[in-house]
Short mmCIF file of C-alpha atoms and ligand atoms in Angstrom, two decimals:
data_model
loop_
_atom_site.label_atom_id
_atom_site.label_comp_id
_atom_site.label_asym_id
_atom_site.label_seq_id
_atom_site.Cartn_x
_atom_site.Cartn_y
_atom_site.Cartn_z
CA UNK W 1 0.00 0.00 0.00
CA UNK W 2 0.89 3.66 -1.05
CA UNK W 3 0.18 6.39 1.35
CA UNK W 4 1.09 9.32 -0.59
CA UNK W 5 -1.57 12.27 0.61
CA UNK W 6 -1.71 15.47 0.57
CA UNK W 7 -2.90 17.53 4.39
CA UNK W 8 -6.26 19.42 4.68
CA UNK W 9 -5.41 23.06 4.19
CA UNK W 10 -2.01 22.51 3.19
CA UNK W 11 -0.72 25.64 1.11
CA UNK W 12 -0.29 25.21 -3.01
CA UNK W 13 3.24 25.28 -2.83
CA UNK W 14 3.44 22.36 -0.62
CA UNK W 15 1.36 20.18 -2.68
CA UNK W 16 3.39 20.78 -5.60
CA UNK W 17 6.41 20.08 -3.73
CA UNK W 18 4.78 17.07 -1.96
CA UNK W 19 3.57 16.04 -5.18
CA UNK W 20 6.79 16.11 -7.03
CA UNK W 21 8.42 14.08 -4.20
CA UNK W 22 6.01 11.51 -4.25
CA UNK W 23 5.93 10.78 -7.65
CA UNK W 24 9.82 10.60 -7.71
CA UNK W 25 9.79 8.47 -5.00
CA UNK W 26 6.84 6.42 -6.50
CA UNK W 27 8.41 5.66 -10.02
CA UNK W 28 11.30 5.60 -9.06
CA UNK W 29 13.82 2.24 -10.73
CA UNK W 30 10.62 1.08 -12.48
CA UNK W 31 11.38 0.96 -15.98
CA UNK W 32 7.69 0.75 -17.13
CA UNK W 33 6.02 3.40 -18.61
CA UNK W 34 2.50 3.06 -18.63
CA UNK W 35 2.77 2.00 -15.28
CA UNK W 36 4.32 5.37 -13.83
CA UNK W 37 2.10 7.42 -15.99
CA UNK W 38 -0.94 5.53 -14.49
CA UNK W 39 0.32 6.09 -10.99
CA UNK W 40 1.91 10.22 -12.29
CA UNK W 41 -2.36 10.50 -13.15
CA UNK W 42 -3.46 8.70 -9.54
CA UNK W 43 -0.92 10.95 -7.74
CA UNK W 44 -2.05 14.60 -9.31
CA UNK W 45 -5.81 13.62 -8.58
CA UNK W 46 -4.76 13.03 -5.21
CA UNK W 47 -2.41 15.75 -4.47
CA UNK W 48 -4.39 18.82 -6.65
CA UNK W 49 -7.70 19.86 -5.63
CA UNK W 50 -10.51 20.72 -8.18
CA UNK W 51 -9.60 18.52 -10.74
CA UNK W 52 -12.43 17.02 -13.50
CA UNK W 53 -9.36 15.15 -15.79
CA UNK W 54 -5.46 14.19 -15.12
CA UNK W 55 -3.43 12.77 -17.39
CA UNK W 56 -1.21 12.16 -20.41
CA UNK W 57 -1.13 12.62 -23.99
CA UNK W 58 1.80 10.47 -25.52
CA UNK W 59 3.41 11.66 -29.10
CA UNK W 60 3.26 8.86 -31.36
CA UNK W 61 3.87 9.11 -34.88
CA UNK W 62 3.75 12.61 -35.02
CA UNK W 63 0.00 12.41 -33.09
CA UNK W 64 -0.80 13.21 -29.58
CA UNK W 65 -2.44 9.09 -28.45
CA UNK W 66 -4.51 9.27 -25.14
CA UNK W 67 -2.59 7.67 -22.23
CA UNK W 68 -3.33 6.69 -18.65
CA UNK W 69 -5.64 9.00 -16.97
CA UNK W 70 -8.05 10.42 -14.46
CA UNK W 71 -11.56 10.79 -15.51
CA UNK W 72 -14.09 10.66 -17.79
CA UNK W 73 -13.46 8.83 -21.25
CA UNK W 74 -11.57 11.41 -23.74
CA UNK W 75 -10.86 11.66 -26.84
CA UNK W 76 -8.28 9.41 -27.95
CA UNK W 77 -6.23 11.04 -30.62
CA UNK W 78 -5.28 14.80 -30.96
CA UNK W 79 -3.53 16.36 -34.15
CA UNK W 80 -0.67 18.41 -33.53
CA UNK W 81 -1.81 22.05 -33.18
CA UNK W 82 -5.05 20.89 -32.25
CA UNK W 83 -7.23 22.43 -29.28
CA UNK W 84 -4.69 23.24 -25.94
CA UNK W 85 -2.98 20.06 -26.14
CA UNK W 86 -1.93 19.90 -29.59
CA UNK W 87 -0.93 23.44 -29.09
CA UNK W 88 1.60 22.75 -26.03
CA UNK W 89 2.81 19.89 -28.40
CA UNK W 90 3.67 21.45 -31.43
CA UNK W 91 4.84 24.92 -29.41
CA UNK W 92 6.63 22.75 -26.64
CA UNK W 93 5.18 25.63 -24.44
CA UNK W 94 2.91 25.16 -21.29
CA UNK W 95 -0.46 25.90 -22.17
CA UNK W 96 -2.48 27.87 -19.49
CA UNK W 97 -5.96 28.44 -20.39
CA UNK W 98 -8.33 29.85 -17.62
CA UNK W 99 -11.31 29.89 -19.65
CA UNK W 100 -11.19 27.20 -22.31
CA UNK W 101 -14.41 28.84 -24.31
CA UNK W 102 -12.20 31.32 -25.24
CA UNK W 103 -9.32 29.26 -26.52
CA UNK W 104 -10.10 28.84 -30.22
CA UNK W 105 -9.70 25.34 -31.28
CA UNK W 106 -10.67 23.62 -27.55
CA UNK W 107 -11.24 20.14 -27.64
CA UNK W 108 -13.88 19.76 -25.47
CA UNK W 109 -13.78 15.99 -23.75
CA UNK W 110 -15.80 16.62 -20.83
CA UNK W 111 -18.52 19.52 -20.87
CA UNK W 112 -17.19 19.79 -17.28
CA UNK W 113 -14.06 21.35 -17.88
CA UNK W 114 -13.97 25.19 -17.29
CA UNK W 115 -10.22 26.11 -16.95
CA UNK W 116 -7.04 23.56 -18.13
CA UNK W 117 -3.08 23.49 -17.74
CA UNK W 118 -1.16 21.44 -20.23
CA UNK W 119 2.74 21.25 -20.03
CA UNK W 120 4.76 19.23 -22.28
CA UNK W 121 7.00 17.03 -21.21
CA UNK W 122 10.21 16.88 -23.07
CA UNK W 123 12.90 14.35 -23.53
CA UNK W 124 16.12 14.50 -25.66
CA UNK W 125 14.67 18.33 -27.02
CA UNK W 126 11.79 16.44 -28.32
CA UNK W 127 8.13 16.56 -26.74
CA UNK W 128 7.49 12.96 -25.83
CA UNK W 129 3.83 13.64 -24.26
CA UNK W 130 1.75 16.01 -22.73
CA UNK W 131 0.35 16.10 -19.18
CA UNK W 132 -3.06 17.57 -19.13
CA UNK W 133 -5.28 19.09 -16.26
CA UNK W 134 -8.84 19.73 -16.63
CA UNK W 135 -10.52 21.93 -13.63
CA UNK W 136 -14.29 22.27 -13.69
CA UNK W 137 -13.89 26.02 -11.86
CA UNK W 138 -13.18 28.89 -14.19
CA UNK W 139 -8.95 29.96 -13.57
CA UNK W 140 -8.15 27.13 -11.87
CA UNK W 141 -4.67 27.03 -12.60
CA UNK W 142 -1.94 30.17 -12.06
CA UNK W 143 1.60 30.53 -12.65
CA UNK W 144 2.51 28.80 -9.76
CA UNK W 145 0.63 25.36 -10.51
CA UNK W 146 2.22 25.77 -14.01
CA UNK W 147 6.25 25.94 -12.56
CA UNK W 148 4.64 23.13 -10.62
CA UNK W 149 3.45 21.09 -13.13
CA UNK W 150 6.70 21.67 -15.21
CA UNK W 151 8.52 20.30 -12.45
CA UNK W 152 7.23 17.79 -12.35
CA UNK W 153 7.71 17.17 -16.52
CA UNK W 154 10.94 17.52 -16.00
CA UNK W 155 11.56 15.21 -13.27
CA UNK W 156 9.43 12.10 -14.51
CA UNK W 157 10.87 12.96 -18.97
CA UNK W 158 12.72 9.76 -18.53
CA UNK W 159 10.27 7.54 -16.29
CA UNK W 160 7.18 7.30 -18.80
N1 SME M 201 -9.28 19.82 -23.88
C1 SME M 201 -8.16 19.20 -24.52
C2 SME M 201 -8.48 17.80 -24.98
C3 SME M 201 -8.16 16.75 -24.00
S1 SME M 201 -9.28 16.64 -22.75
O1 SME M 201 -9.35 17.88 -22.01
C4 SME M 201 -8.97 15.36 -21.77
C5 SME M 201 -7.68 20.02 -25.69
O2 SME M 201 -8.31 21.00 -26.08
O3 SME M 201 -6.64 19.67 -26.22
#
C-alpha cells in the first residue's frame, strides 16, 4: 500500500512540492512506462484539488495518443496544433488556459471542464507527451501550478 496524501489546508506550494516528491519516490527504478504514468495521473488527482481530468497525452507518430488518466473517457487522438494540447505539443510551451471557451480550437472531452493546464513534457529536445489538467472552476490554474506542473515534466521525462 501507497500512502502518498496530501494535508487538509495545506498551502499550493506544498502540494506541488509534496507532489513532485512523491511521484519521484513512486516511479522511481521502475522501468515501465504506462505503469508510472498511471500512478503520475493517480498521484495529481490526489495531491491537486478541483480537478475534473489528469493525465497524459503520448506523441506517437507525429499524433498526440490518449494515455493513462483520471476521468471521464476522452478523446483518444489529438492532431498536432489541435485544441490546448496539440498546441503545447507542437509549441513545446505550457499551455495555461483559464477559460477554455475562449481558446479557439478547444477540444472539449468533458462539458465539465472550465479552466485547463497542459505542459509538455520533453525528452532529448523532443516533446514525448503532454500532461493535461482539466478543472471544472473557471482559472483554476496560475503561474505557480504551471512551474509546478513543469517540475514535475521535468523530473518524470525519462520515467514514462
Ligand atoms: N481539452 C483538450 C483535450 C483533452 S481533454 O481535455 C482530456 C484540448 O483542447 O486539447
Amino acid at each position: 500500500m501507497f500512502t502518498f496524501a496530501p494535508t487538509d489546508g495545506q498551502p499550493k506550494a506544498e502540494l506541488h512540492a509534496d507532489l513532485l516528491a512523491a511521484a519521484t519516490a513512486l516511479t522511481d527504478g521502475e522501468p515501465d512506462g504506462v505503469a508510472n504514468m498511471a500512478n503520475l495521473a493517480a498521484l495529481i488527482w490526489e495531491y491537486l484539488p478541483d480537478l475534473n481530468w489528469a493525465g497524459f497525452y503520448r506523441m506517437i507518430d507525429g499524433e498526440l495518443v490518449l494515455g493513462p488518466f483520471v476521468g471521464k473517457p476522452a478523446c483518444i487522438r489529438i492532431a498536432l496544433g489541435s485544441g490546448v494540447c496539440g498546441t503545447a505539443a507542437a509549441t513545446a510551451t505550457t499551455q495555461l488556459v483559464p477559460d477554455v471557451h475562449a481558446f479557439p480550437g478547444h477540444i472539449a472531452c468533458d462539458a465539465a471542464s472550465r479552466s485547463e493546464l497542459v505542459v509538455p513534457v520533453i525528452r532529448d529536445g523532443a516533446v514525448i507527451a503532454v500532461i493535461d489538467l482539466d478543472s471544472p472552476s473557471p482559472a483554476r490554474f496560475d503561474e505557480d501550478d504551471a512551474r509546478g506542473i513543469e517540475s514535475l515534466a521535468l523530473a518524470i521525462a525519462s520515467r514514462i
